[in-house]
Coordinates of C-alpha atoms in Angstrom, one line a residue:
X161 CA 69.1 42.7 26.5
X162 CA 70.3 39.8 28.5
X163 CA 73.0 39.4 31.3
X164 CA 75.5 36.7 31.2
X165 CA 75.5 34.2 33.0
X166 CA 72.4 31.6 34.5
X167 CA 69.1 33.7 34.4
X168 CA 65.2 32.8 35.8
X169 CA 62.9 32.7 32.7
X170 CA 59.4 33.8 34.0
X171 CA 57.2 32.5 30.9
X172 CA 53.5 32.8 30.5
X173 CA 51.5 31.9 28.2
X174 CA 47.6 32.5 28.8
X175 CA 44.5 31.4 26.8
X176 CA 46.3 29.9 24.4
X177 CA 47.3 26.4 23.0
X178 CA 51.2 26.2 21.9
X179 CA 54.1 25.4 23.6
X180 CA 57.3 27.0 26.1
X181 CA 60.2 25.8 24.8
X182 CA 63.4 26.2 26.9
X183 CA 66.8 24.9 26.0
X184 CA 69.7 25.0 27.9
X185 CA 72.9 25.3 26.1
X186 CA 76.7 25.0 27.5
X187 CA 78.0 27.8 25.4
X188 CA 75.3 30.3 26.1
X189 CA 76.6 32.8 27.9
X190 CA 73.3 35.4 27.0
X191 CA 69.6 34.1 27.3
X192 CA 67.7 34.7 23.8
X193 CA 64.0 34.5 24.0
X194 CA 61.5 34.7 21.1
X195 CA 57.7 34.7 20.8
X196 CA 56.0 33.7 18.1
X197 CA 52.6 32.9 16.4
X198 CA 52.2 31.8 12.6
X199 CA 48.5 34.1 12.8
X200 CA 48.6 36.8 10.3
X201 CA 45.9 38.7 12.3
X202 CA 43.3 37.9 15.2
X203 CA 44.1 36.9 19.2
X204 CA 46.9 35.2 19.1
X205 CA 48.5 37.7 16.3
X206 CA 47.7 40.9 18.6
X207 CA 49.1 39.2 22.0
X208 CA 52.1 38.0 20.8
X209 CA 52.5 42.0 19.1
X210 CA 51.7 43.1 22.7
X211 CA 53.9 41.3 24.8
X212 CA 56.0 41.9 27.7
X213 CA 59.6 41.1 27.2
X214 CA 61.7 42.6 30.3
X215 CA 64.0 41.3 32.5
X216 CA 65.2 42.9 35.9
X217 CA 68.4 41.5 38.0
X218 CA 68.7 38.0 36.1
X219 CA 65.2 37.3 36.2
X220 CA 63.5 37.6 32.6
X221 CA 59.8 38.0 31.7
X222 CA 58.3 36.6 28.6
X223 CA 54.2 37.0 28.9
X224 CA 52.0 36.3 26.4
X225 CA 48.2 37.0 27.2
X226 CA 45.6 36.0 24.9
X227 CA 42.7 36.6 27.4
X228 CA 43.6 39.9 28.5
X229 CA 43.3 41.0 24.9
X230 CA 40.1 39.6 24.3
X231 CA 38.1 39.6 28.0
X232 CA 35.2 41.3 28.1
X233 CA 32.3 41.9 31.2
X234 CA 28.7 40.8 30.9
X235 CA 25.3 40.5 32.1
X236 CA 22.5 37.9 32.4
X237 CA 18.9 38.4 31.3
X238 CA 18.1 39.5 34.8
X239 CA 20.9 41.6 35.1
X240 CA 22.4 41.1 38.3
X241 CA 25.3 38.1 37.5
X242 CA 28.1 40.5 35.8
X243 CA 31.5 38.5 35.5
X244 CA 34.5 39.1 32.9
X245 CA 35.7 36.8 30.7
X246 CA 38.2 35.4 32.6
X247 CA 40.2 31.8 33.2
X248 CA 37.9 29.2 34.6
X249 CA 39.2 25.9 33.5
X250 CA 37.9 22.8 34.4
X251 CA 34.1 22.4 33.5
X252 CA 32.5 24.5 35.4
X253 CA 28.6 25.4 34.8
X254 CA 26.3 27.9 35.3
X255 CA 23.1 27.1 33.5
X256 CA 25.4 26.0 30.2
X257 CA 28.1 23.3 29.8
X258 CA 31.7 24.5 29.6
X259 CA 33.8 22.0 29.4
X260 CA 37.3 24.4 29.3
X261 CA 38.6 27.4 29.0
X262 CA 36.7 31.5 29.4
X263 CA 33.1 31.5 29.3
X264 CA 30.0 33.4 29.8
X265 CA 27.1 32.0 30.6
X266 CA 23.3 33.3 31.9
X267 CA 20.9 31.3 33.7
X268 CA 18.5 28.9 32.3
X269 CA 16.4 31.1 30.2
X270 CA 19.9 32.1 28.2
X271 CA 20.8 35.6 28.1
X272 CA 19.0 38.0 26.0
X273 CA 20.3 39.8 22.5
X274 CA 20.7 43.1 24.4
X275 CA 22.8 42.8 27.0
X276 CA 25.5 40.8 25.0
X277 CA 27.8 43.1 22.7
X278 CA 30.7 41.6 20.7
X279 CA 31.9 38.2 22.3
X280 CA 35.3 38.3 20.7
X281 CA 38.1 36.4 19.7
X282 CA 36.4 33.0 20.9
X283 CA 38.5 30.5 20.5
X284 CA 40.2 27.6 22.7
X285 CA 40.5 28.5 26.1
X286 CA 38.0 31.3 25.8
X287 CA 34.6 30.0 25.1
X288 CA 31.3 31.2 24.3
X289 CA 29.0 28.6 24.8
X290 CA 25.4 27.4 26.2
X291 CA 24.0 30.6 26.9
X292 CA 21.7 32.3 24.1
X293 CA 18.6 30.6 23.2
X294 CA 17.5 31.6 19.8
X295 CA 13.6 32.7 18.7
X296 CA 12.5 32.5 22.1
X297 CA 12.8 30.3 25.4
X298 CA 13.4 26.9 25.6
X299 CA 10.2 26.0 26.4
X300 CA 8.7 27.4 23.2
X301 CA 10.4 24.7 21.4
X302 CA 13.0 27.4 20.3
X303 CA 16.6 26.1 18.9
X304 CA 19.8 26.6 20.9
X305 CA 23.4 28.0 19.3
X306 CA 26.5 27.7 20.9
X307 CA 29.3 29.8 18.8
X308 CA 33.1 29.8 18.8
X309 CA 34.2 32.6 17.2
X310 CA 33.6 36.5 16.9
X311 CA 30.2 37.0 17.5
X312 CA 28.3 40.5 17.3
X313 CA 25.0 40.7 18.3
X314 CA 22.9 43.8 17.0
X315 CA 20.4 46.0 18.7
X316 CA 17.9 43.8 16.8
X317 CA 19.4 40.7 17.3
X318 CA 21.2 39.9 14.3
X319 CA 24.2 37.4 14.9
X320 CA 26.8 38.2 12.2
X321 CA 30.3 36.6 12.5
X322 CA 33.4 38.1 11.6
X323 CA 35.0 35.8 8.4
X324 CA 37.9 36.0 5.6
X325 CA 37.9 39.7 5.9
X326 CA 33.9 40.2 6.3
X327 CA 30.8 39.7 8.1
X328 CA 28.9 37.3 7.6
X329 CA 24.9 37.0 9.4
X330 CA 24.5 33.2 10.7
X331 CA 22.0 32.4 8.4
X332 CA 23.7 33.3 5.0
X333 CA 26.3 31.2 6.3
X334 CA 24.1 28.1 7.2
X335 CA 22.4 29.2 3.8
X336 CA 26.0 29.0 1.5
X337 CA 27.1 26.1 3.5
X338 CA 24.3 24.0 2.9
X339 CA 24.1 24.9 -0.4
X340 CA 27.8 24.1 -1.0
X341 CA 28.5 27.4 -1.9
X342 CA 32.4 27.4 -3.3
X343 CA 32.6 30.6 -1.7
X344 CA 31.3 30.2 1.5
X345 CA 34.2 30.0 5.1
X346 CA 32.0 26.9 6.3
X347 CA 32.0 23.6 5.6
X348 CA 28.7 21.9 6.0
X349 CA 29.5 18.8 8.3
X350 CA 26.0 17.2 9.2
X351 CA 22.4 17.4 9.7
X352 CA 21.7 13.9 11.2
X353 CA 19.9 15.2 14.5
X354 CA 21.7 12.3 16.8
X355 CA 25.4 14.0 15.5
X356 CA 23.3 17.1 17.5
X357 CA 21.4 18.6 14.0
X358 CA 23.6 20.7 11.8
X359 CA 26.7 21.7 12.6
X360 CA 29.4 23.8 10.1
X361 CA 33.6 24.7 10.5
X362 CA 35.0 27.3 8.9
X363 CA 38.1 26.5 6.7
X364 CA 40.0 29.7 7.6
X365 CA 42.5 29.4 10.0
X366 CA 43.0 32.5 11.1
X367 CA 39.3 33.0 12.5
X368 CA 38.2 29.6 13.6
X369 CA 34.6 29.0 14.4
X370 CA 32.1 26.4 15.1
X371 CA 28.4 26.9 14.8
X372 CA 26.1 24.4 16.5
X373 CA 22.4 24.1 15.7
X374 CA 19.9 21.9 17.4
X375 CA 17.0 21.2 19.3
X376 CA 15.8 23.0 22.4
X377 CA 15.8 21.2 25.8
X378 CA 19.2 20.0 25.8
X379 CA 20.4 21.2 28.8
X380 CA 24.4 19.9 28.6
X381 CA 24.8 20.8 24.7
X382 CA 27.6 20.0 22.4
X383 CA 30.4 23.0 22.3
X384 CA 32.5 22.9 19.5
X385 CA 35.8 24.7 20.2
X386 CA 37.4 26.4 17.5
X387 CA 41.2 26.8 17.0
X388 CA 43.5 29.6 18.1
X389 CA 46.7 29.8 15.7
X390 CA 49.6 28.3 18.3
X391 CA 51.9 30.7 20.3
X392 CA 55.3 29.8 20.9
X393 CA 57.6 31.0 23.8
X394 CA 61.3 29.5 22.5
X395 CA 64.1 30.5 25.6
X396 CA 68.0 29.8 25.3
X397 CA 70.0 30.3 28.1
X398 CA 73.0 29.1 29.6
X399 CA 73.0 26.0 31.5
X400 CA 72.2 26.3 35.4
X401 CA 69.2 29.0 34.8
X402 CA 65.5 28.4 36.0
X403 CA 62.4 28.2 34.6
X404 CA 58.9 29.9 36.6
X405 CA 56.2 28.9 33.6
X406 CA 52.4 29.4 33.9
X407 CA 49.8 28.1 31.3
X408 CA 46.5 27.4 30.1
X409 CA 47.0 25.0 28.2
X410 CA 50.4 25.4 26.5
X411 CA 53.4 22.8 26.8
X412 CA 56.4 23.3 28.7
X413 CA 59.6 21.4 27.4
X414 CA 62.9 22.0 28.5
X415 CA 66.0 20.5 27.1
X416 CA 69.8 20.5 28.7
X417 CA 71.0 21.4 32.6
X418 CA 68.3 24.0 34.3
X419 CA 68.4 24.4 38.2
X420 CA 64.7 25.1 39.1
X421 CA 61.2 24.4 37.4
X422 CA 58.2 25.2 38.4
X423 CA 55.0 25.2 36.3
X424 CA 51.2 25.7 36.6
X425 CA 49.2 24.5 34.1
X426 CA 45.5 23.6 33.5
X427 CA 45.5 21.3 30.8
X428 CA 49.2 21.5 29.4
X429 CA 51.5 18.8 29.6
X430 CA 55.3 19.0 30.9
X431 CA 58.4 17.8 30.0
X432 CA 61.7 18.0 31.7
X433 CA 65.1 16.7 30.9
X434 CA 68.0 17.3 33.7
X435 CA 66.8 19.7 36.3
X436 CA 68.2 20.2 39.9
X437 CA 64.4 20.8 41.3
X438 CA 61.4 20.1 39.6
X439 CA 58.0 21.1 40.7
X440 CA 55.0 20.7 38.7
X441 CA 51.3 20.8 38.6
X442 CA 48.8 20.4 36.2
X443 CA 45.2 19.9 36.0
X444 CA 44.9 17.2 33.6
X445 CA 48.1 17.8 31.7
X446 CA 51.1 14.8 31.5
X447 CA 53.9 15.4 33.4
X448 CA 57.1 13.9 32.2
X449 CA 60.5 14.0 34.4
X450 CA 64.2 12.4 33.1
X451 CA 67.0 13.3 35.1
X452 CA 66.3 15.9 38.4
X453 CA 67.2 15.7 41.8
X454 CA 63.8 16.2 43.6
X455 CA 60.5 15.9 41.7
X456 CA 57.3 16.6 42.9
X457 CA 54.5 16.4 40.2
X458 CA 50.9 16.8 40.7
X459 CA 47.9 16.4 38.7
X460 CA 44.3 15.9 39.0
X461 CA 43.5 13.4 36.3
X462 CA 46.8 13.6 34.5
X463 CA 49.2 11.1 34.3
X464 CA 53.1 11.4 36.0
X465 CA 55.9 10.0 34.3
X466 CA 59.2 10.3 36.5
X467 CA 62.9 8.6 35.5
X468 CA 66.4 9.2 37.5
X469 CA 65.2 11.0 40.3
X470 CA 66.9 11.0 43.8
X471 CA 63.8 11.8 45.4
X472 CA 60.1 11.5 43.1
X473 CA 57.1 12.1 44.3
X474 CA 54.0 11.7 42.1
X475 CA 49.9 12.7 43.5
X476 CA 47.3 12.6 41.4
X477 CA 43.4 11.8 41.8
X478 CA 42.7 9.6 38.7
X479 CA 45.8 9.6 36.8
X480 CA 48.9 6.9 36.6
X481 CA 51.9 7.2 38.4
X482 CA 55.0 5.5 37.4
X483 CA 58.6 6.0 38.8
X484 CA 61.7 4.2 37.7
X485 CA 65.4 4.1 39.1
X486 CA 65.2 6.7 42.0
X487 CA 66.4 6.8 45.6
X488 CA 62.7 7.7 47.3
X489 CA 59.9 7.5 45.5
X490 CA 56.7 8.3 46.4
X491 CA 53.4 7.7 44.5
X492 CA 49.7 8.4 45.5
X493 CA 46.2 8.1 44.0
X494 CA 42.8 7.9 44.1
X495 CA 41.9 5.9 41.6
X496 CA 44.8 5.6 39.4
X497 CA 47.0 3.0 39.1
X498 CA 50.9 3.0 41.0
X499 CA 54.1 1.2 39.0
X500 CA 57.5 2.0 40.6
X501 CA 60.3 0.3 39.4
X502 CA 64.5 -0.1 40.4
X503 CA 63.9 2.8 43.4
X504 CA 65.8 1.9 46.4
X505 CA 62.9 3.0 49.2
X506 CA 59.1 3.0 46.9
X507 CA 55.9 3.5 48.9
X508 CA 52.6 3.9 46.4
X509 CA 48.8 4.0 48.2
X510 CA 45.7 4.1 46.3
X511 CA 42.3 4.1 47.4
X512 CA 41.3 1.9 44.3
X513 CA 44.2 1.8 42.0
X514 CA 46.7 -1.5 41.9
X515 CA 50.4 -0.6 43.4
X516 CA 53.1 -2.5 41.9
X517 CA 56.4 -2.4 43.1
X518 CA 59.3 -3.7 41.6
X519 CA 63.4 -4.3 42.5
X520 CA 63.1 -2.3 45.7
X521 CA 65.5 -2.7 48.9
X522 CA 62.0 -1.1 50.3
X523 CA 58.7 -1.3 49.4
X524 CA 55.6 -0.5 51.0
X525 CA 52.2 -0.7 48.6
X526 CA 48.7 0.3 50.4
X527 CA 45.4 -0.1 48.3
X528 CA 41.7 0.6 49.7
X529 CA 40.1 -1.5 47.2
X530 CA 43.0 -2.5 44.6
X531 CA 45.5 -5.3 44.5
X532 CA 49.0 -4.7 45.2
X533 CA 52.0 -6.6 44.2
X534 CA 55.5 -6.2 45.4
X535 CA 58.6 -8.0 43.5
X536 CA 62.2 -8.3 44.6
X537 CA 62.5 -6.2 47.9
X538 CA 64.2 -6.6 51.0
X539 CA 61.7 -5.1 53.1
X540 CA 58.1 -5.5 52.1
X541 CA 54.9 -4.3 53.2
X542 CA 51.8 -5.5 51.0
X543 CA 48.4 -4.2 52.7
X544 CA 44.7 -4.5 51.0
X545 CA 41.1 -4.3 52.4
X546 CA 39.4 -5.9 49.3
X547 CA 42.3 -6.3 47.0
X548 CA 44.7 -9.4 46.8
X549 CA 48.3 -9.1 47.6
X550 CA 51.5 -10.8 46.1
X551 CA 54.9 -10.4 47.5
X552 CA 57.2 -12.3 45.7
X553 CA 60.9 -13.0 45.9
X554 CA 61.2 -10.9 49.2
X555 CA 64.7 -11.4 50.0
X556 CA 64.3 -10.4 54.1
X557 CA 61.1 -9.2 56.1
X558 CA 57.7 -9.2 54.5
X559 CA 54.1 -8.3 56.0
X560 CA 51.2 -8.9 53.7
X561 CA 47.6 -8.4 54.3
X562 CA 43.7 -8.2 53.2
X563 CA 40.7 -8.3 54.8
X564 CA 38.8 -9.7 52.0
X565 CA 41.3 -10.4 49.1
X566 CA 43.9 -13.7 49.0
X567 CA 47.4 -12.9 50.2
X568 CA 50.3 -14.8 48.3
X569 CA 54.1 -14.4 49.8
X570 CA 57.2 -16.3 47.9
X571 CA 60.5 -16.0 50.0
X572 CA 63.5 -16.3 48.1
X573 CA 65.9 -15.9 51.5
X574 CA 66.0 -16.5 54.8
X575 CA 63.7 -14.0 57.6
X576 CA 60.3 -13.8 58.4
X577 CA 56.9 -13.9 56.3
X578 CA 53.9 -12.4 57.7
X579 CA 51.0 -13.5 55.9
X580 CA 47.0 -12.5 56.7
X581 CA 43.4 -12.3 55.5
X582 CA 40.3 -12.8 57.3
X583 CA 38.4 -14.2 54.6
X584 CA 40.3 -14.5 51.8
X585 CA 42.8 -17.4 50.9
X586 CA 46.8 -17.3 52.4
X587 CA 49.4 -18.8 50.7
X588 CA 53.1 -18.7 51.7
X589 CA 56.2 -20.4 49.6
X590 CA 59.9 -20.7 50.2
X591 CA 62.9 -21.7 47.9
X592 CA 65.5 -24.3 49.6
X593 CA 67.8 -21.5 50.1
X594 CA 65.0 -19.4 52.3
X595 CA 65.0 -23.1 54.5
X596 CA 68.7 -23.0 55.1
X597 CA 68.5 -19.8 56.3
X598 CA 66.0 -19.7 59.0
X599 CA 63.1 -18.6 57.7
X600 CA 60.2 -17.4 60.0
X601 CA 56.9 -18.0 58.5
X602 CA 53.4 -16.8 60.1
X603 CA 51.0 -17.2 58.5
X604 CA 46.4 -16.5 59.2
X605 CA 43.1 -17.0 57.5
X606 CA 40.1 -18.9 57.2
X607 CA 40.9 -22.7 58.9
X608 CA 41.3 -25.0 55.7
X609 CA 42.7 -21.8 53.1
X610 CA 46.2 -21.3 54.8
X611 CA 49.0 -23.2 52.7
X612 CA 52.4 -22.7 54.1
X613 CA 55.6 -24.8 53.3
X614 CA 56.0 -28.3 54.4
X615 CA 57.4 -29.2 58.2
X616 CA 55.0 -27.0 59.6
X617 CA 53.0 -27.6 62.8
X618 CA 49.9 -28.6 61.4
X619 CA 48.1 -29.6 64.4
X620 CA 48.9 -25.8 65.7
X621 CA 47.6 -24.3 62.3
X622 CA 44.5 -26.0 62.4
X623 CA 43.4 -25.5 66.0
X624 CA 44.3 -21.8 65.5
X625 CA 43.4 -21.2 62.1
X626 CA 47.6 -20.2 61.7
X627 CA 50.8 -21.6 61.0
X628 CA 54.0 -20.4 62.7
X629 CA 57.9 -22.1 62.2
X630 CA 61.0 -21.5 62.7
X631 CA 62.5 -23.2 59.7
X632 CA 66.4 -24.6 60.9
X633 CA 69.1 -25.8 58.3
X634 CA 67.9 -29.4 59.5
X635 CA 64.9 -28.6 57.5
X636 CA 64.0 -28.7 54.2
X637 CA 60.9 -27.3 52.8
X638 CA 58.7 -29.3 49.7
X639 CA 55.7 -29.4 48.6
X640 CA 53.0 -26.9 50.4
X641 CA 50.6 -28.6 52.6
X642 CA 46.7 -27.1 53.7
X643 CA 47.2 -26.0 57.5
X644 CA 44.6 -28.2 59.5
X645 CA 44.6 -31.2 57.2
X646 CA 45.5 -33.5 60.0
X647 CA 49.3 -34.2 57.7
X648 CA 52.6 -34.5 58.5

C-alpha cells in the first residue's frame, strides 16, 4: 500500500502498554507496517482487529486505540458528575486515588450499584478504582473494593467478573481462592491487614484482574493494576522518513537514519538512534537520544539522556539531565540533577539540583540551592546562592559565586579568576604556568576565609576583605597564603 520512497509514519498507540518500533533501512524503498498483540481475545485483541492502517500523500497512519474500544460514560450517586472514560494520566483524584491511566470515580460516599453498568476491559491505562464502597457507607464501618478488570454490576448489586470464559460473582472467587481451589482464576496472595487485607490475581492472561479488599476509611487505597496483553506497532521504511508517535504508555524506538521525531507520551519511554530533528516529551517516561542534529526533550519527572547532538536541549522538573559530546547543550531543572560532558558551549541551571560541567570551551552552571562544579573550560561561570562552587582547571576567564556556600577556583593558564561569597569560605589556586602568563586573580569573602596564591597584596586583602593581582612572569606563585594574615 506504500509509496516509494521516505514516508511520515503517524503511529498511535492509546491505553495500552507495548512498544512503536521503527527501523529505518537503506534498501527499503516501500514502508511495511504491522500491528500486533499476542491476546487471543479481550481489549488489546479487538483494537489491534479494529485499526486504522491508511496512508495519504506519503504520510502513513497506524492507530491503535484501546480506550476508544472500551470507554464508557458515567454517573455519581448524586447524579450530576457524568464524564467518559477517557485519558487522564498523571494521578489525578476525585474522591478516589488514581495513580494512572482512565478512571471513574464518585464522590466521597462512592457511587451507588445502579448507576454503574459494565466497567469494561479495565486494565493498565484504564482504571477502575476508589469509587464503590461495599455494604453501605464508609462510615458504617463498610469495606472498600477497588477492581481491575471486567466488572458488571446487577440491578441488585451483584459484582460478577468476566474470567477463563465465564462469570464469576466476587465472592465465589474470594471463596475458591482462599480455599485453594485448583480450579479457581485467582491466586490468593494475602490477608495480613497491613499488606491492605486480602488481596487475589488472576493467573489468566488474557483477562487480568486485581481484587482489593479492606477496611473502610482509607481514603487513598491501594489500586492494583491488572495487565493488558502488549500491542506492538513494528514500521520499516526507507531511510530519511519521519516518525509523528503518540502514547500512553507505549515505547517508541527507532533504529537507522529518520529525518523528524516527534512523540508525546505520558509514561513511555523514548529511544532514538540518528535522527535529523528530534522532539520529545514525556510525562515521566526516559528519553534517550544517540546521534541527531537538534534535540529537544522534555519531561516532567523523567529522566533525559542525550549523545552526539549539535544542538541538545534537555527540561525537566525532577528528573536528570545528562548531555555528552554536542556543540550547544542546554539542560534545566527543578530539582534534578545536570551532568554535561565534551559539549563545546554547556549551560545547566537548577533550582536545587548539582550542575556539573565537564571539558567545555564554555560553561555556564546556575543552582538556587545546589552545588555546581565546572571542569576544564575556557570560559566559566559557576553561580550558587546556598550551594558551593568548584571551577577547576579553567584554562582563560572564570567567575564563581555563592552567597552562602564556599567558592573553590584552580587556574591551570594564564587570565582572570573571579572568586566571591559573602559568607562562605573563597579559595583560589594557580599552577606555575597560570603565573607566567599573567594571571588576574580577584578574589572576596569573609576577612580571614579568602586564600589566594602567594605574592599577593596582603595588606590590601585584609583591609578590604579581597585580594586583587596581577601576576607578571617575574612572579612565581607557592604555597596559598590567608588574605589579612599580616604575611608576606
Amino acid at each position: 500500500m506504500a509509496e516509494p520512497g521516505p514516508v511520515t509514519l503517524d503511529a498511535r498507540l492509546l491505553g495500552s502498554a507495548g512498544r512503536v518500533h521503527v527501523r529505518a533501512d537503506p534498501n527499503c524503498t516501500e514502508a511495511q507496517i504491522t500491528i500486533s498483540t499476542y491476546a487471543t481475545r479481550g481489549p488489546a485483541y479487538d483494537a489491534v482487529r479494529n485499526a486504522q492502517l491508511t496512508q495519504d500523500s506519503g504520510r502513513i497512519l497506524a492507530e491503535v486505540d484501546v480506550q476508544a474500544a472500551s470507554g464508557r460514560t458515567v454517573r455519581n450517586v448524586r447524579g450530576t458528575y457524568q464524564r467518559g472514560i477517557q485519558n487522564n494520566v498523571g494521578g489525578t483524584d476525585f474522591g478516589g486515588r488514581v495513580f494512572e491511566g482512565d478512571f471513574v470515580v464518585g464522590n466521597d460516599m462512592g457511587v451507588s450499584s445502579h448507576t454503574v453498568r459494565d466497567i469494561q476491559n479495565n486494565y493498565v491505562g484504564n482504571t477502575f478504582g476508589g469509587d464503590r464502597v461495599d455494604r453501605g457507607m464508609r462510615s458504617s464501618g463498610g469495606a472498600r473494593r477497588v477492581i481491575i478488570g471486567d466488572l458488571h454490576i446487577g440491578p441488585d448489586g451483584q459484582e460478577t467478573v468476566y474470567a477463563n470464559g465465564r462469570s464469576y460473582s466476587m465472592d465465589e472467587l474470594e471463596t475458591m481462592a482462599a480455599n485453594g481451589d485448583p480450579n479457581s482464576p485467582l491466586q490468593y496472595i494475602s490477608n495480613d491487614p497491613a499488606a491492605g487485607g486480602n488481596m487475589f490475581v488472576t493467573g489468566d492472561g488474557n483477562s487480568r484482574f486485581a481484587y482489593n479488599y479492606y477496611g473502610a476509611g482509607d481514603d487513598g487505597g491501594i489500586v492494583h493494576r491488572g495487565s493488558t496483553p502488549e500491542i506492538e506497532i513494528h514500521a520499516v521504511v526507507p531511510e530519511g522518513s519521519s516518525v509523528d508517535c503518540r502514547t500512553t504508555s507505549a515505547a517508541l524506538v527507532t533504529e537507522g537514519k529518520v529525518d523528524t521525531v516527534r512523540v508525546h507520551t505520558a509514561s513511555g519511554s523514548v529511544d532514538v538512534t540518528s535522527a535529523g530533528t528530534v522532539e520529545a516529551n514525556t510525562w515521566s517516561g526516559q528519553v534517550t537520544v544517540d546521534g541527531a542534529d537538534t534535540v529537544k526533550a522534555t519531561t516532567d519527572s523523567g529522566q533525559v539522556y542525550i549523545k552526539n547532538a549539535e544542538r541538545a536541549t534537555g527540561t525537566t522538573d525532577s528528573g536528570q539531565v545528562y548531555i555528552k559530546n554536542a556543540e550547544r547543550a542546554t539542560g534545566t531543572t527543578i530539582s534534578g540533577d545536570i551532568t554535561i560532558v565534551a559539549s563545546k558551549d554547556a549551560k545547566g541551571a537548577s533550582e536545587s539540583g548539582r550542575v556539573e560541567i565537564r571539558n567545555s570551551e564554555t560553561a555556564n552552571g546556575k543552582s538556587s540551592s545546589g552545588d555546581v562544579s565546572i571542569v576544564s573550560s575556557k570560559h566559566a561561570t559557576g553561580i550558587s546562592t546556598d550551594g558551593r562552587v568548584d571551577i577547576d582547571d579553567v584554562q582563560g576567564w572564570s567567575e564563581a559565586r555563592s552567597s552562602t556556600g564556599n567558592v573553590r577556583v584552580s587556574a591551570s593558564t594564564g587570565g582572570e579568576v573571579r572568586a566571591s561569597s559573602t559568607t562562605g569560605s573563597v579559595s583560589v589556586n594557580a599552577l606555575p604556568a597560570a603565573v607566567d602568563e599573567g594571571l588576574k586573580v580577584k578574589a572576596e569573602g569573609p576577612p580571614g576565609r579568602v586564600r589566594i596564591p602567594a605574592g599577593a597584596n596582603t595588606q590590601q586583602t585584609a583591609a578590604s576583605s579581597s585580594g586583587e593581582r596581577d601576576f607578571k612572569a617575574s612572579e612565581r606563585s607557592g604555597p596559598g597564603r590567608e588574605s589579612g594574615s599580616g604575611r608576606d
